[in-house]
Coordinates of C-alpha atoms in Angstrom, one line a residue:
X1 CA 90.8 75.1 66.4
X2 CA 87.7 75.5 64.0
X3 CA 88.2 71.5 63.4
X4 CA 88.4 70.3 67.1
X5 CA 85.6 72.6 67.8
X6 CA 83.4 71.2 64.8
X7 CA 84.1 67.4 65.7
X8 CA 83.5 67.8 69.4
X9 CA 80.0 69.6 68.3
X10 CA 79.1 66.6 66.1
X11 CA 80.1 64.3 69.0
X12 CA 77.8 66.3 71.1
X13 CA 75.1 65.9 68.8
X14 CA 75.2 62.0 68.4
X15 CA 75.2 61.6 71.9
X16 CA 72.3 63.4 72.6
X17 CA 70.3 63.8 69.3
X18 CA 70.7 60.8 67.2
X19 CA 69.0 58.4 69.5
X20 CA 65.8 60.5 68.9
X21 CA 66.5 60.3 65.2
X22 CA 66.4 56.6 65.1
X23 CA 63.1 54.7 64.8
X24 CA 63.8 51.1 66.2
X25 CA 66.2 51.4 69.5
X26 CA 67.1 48.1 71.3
X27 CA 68.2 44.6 70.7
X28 CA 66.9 43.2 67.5
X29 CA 64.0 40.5 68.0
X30 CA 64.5 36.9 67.4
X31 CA 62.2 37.5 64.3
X32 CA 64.3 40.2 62.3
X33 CA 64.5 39.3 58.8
X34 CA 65.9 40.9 55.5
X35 CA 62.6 42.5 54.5
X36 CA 62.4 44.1 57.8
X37 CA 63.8 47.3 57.3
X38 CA 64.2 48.2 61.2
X39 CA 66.3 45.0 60.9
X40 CA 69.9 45.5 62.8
X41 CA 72.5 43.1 60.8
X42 CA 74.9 40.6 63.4
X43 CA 78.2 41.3 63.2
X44 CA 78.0 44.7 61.1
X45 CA 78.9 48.1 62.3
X46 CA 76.0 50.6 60.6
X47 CA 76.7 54.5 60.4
X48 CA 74.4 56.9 59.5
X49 CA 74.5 61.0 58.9
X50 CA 71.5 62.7 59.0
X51 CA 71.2 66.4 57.1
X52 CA 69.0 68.9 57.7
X53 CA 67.8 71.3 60.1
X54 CA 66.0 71.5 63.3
X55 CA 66.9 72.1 67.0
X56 CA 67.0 71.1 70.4
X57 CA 65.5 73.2 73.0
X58 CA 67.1 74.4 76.1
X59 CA 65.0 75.7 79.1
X60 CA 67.6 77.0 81.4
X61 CA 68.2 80.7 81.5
X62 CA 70.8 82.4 79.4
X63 CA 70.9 78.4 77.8
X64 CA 71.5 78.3 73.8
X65 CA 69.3 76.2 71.9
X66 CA 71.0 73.8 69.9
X67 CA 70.9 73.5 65.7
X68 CA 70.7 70.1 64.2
X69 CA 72.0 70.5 61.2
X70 CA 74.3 67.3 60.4
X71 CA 73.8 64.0 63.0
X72 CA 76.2 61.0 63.4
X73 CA 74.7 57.8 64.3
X74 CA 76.5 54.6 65.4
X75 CA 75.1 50.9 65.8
X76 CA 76.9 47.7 66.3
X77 CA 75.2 44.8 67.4
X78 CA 76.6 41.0 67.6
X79 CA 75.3 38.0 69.6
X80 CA 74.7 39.6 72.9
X81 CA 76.4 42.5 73.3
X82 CA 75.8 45.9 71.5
X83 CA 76.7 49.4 71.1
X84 CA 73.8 52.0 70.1
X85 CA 75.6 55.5 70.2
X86 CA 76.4 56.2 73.6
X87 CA 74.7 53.2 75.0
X88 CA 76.8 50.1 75.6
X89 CA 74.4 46.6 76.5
X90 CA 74.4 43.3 77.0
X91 CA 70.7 41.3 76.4
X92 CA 70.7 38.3 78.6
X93 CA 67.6 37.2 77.7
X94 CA 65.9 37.3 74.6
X95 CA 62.4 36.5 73.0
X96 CA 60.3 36.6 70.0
X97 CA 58.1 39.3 72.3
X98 CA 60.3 40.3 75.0
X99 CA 64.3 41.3 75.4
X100 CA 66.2 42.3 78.4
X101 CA 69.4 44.2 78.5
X102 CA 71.9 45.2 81.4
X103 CA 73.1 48.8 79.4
X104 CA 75.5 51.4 80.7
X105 CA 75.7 54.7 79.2
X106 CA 76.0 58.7 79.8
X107 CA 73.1 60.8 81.4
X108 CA 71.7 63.1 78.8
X109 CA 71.0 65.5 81.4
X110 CA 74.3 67.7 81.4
X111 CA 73.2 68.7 77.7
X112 CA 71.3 71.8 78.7
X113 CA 74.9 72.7 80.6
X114 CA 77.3 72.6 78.4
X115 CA 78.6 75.4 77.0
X116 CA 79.7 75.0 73.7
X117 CA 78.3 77.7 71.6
X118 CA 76.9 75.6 69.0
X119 CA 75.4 78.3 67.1
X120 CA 79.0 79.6 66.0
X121 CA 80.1 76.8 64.9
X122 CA 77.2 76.1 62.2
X123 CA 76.3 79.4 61.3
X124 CA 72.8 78.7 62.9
X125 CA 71.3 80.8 65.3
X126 CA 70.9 78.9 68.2
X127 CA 69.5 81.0 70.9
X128 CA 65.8 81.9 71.1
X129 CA 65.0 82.5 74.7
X130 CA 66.9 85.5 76.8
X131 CA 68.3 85.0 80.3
X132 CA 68.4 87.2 82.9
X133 CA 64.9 88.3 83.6
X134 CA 64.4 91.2 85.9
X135 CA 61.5 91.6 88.3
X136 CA 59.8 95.0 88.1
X137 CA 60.1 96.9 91.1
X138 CA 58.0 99.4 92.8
X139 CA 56.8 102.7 92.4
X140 CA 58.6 105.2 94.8
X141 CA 56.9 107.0 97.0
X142 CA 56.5 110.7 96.0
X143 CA 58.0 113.2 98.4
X144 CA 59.1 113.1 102.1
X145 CA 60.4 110.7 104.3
X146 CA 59.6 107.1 104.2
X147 CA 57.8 105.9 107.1
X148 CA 57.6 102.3 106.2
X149 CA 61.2 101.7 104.0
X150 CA 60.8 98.4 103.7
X151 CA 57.5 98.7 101.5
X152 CA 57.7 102.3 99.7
X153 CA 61.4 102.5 98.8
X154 CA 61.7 101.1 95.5
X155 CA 62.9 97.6 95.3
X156 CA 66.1 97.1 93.1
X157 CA 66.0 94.8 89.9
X158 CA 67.3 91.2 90.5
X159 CA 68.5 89.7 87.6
X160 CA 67.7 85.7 88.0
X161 CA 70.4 83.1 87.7
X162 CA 71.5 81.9 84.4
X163 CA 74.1 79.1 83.3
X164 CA 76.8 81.9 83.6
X165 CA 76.4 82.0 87.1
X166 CA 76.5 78.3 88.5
X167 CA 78.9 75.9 89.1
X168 CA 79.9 73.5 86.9
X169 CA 77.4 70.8 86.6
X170 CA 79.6 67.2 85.4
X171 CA 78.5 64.4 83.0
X172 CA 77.6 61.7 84.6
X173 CA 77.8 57.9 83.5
X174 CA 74.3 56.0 84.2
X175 CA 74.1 51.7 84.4
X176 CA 70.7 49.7 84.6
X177 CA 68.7 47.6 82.9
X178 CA 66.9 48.2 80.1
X179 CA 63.8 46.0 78.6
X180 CA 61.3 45.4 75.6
X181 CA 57.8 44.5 75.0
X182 CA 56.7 43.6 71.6
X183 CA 53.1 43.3 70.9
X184 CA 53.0 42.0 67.0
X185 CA 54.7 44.1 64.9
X186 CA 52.9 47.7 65.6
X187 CA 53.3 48.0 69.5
X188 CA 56.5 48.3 71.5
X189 CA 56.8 48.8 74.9
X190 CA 60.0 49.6 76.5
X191 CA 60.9 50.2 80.8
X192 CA 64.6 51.3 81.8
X193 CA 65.7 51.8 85.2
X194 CA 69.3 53.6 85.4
X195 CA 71.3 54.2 88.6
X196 CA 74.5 56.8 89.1
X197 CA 77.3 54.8 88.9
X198 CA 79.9 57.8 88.6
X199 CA 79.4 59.3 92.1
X200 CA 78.2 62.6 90.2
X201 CA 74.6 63.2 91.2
X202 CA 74.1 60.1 92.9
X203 CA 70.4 59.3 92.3
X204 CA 68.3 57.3 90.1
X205 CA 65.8 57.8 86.9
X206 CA 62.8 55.4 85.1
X207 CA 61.8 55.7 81.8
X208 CA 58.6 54.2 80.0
X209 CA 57.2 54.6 77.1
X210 CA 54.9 53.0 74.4
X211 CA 55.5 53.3 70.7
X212 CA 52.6 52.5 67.7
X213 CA 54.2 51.9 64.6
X214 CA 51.5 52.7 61.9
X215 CA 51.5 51.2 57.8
X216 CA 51.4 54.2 55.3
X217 CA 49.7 52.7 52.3
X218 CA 51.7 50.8 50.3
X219 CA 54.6 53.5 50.7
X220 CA 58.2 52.2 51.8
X221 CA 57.4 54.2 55.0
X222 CA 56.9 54.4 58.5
X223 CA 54.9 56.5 60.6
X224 CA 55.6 55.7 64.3
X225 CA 53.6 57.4 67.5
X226 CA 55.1 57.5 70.5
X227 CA 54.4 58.9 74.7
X228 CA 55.7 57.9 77.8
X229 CA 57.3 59.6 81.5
X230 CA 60.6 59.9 82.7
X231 CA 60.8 60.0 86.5
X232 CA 63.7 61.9 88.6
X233 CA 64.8 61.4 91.2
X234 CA 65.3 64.3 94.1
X235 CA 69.4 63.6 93.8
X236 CA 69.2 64.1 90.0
X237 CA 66.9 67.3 90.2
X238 CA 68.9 68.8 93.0
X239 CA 72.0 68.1 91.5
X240 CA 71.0 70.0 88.2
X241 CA 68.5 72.2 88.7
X242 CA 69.1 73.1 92.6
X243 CA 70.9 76.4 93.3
X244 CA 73.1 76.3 96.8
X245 CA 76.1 78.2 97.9
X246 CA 78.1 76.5 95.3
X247 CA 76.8 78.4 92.9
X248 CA 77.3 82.3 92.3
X249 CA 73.8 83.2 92.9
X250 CA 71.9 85.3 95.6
X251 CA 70.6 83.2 98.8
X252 CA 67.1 84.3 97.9
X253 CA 67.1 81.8 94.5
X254 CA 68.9 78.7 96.7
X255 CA 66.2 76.0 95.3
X256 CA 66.4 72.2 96.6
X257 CA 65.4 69.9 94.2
X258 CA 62.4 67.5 94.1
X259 CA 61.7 64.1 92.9
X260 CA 59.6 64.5 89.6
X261 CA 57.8 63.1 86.4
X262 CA 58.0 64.9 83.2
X263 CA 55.6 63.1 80.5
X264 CA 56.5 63.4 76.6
X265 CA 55.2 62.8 73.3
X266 CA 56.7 62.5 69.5
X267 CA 56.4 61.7 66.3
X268 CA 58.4 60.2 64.0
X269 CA 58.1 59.7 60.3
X270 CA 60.5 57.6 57.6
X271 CA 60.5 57.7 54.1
X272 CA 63.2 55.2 52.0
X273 CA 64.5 57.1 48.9
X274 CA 66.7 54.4 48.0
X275 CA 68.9 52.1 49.3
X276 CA 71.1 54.7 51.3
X277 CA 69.1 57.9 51.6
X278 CA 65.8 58.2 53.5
X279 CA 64.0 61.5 54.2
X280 CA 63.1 61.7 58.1
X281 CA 61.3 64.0 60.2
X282 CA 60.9 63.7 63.9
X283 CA 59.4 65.8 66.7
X284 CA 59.5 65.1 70.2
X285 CA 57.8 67.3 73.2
X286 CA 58.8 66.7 76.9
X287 CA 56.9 68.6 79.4
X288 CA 59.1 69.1 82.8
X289 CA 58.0 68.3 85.9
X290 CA 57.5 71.3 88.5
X291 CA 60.1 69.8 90.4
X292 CA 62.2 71.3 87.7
X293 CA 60.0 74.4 86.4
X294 CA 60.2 75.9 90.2
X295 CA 63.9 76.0 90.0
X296 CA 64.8 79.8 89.2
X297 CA 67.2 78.1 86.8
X298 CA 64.4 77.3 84.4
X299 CA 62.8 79.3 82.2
X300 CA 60.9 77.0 80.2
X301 CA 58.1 74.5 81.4
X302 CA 59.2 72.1 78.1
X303 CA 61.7 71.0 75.6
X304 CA 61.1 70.4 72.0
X305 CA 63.3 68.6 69.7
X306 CA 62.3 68.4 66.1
X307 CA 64.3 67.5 62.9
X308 CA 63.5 67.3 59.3
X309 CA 65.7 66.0 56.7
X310 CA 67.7 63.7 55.1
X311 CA 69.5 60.0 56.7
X312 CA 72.2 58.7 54.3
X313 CA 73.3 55.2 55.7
X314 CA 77.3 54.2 54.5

């Protein structure tokens, strides 16, 4: 039991941390070569386990945050199609300065859901904020009758939802199309568009975002910058992040969701050891979008991943 448990947490963590622990995402450009270290060989599967610590926020209530401590990461590229973790593309079209992909892969967003108690299963204590708030009532009244009950009796504590009282909210499988911009070898641009193709939540998300890779000295390094917004759309926020009759929760807290954009920024820095082992350290801050904050479900107004360690490639 400890085994299945420990394998289906590491398969947790690659599908939803590992793509932030990786550098270069996409298609390799028609001018990869072997001095380019972000280069992604034809033909060659490439796996990866990253060591360390960090953790991955979770801004529902009564939600565990999650410890990074080890990270699988998958690759395998060949002409045209390719596999990046949990991301499975073909690139149709392909430049020196631009690529295009048709991808298909999970949403992320069930992570905060789940409820694996990841924190047992590494020994690391997962959880940092507490679920369950309670609003502080009134004073009493001292003494007599009430006149007006509905504003001098005391107003009992309501304890707001948390993941224990919800339904079930489902992975869903995403499909769209993914593209690159590459402006010389320091500025990447990348646009997705991905549509709910599992009947789950039945909406739509865009992503953009703009990466600066900068030179550190003559280190073998790489010091990469990176901001951008994810848009939601009001079937993906309400799917989530609403609260209806479905759930176990009191009519007062029934929230629809909203269409929304939560901006993000990160950081991501590489160091090459040798030829397998590279000390990384990434950070990553999303900011959500009130759409989600207003939900009574949320507790947080962002997310934070952040790892520091060590990548040894097989």
């Amino acid at each position: 039991m400890i085994l299945k448990a420990s394998l289906k947490y590491l398969l947790f963590l690659a599908l939803f941390a590992a793509p932030l622990l990786s550098v270069a995402a996409g298609p390799p450009t028609a001018t990869c070569s072997q001095a380019n270290d972000e280069c992604i060989e034809i033909g060659l599967w490439q796996v990866s386990l990253a060591v360390g610590g960090g953790v991955l926020t979770n801004p529902l209530q009564g939600g565990e945050n999650i410890p990074l401590v080890l990270v699988p990461y998958i690759s395998y590229y060949n002409e045209q199609f390719f596999l990046e973790n949990t991301t499975l593309g073909y690139t149709f079209q392909e430049t020196e300065y631009f690529d295009i992909s048709a991808i298909i892969e999970l949403n992320s967003e069930q992570k905060y859901f789940n409820r694996l108690h990841a924190g047992n299963l590494i020994g690391v204590d997962g959880a940092l904020s507490e679920g369950g708030d309670v609003q502080t009532p009134t004073e009493p009244s001292s003494g007599g009758e009430d006149i007006f009950p509905e504003t001098d009796k005391p107003v009992e504590p309501k304890r707001l939802p948390t993941l224990d009282d919800i339904a079930k909210r489902d992975w869903a499988i995403d499909a769209g199309v993914l593209a690159h911009w590459y402006l010389g070898k320091q500025h990447k641009i990348t646009a997705q568009w991905s549509h709910d193709v599992s009947g789950v939540y039945k909406g739509q998300h865009i992503k953009a975002s703009y990466k600066y890779q900068l030179p550190v000295f003559d280190w073998p390094a790489r010091l990469q910058l990176s901001a951008g917004l994810d848009w939601q759309s009001a079937e993906l926020v309400d799917y989530y992040y609403g609260l209806n009759s479905k759930d176990n929760v009191e009519q007062a807290y029934f929230y629809q969701g909203e269409q929304g954009v939560s901006p993000f920024f990160g950081a991501a820095f590489n160091y090459r050891i040798n030829k397998q082992w590279q000390f990384k350290f990434s950070a990553k801050r999303t900011f959500l979008s009130s759409a989600i904050t207003d939900s009574p479900l949320v507790n947080d107004k962002h997310q934070d991943y952040l790892f520091i360690g060590g990548l040894y490639e097989f």
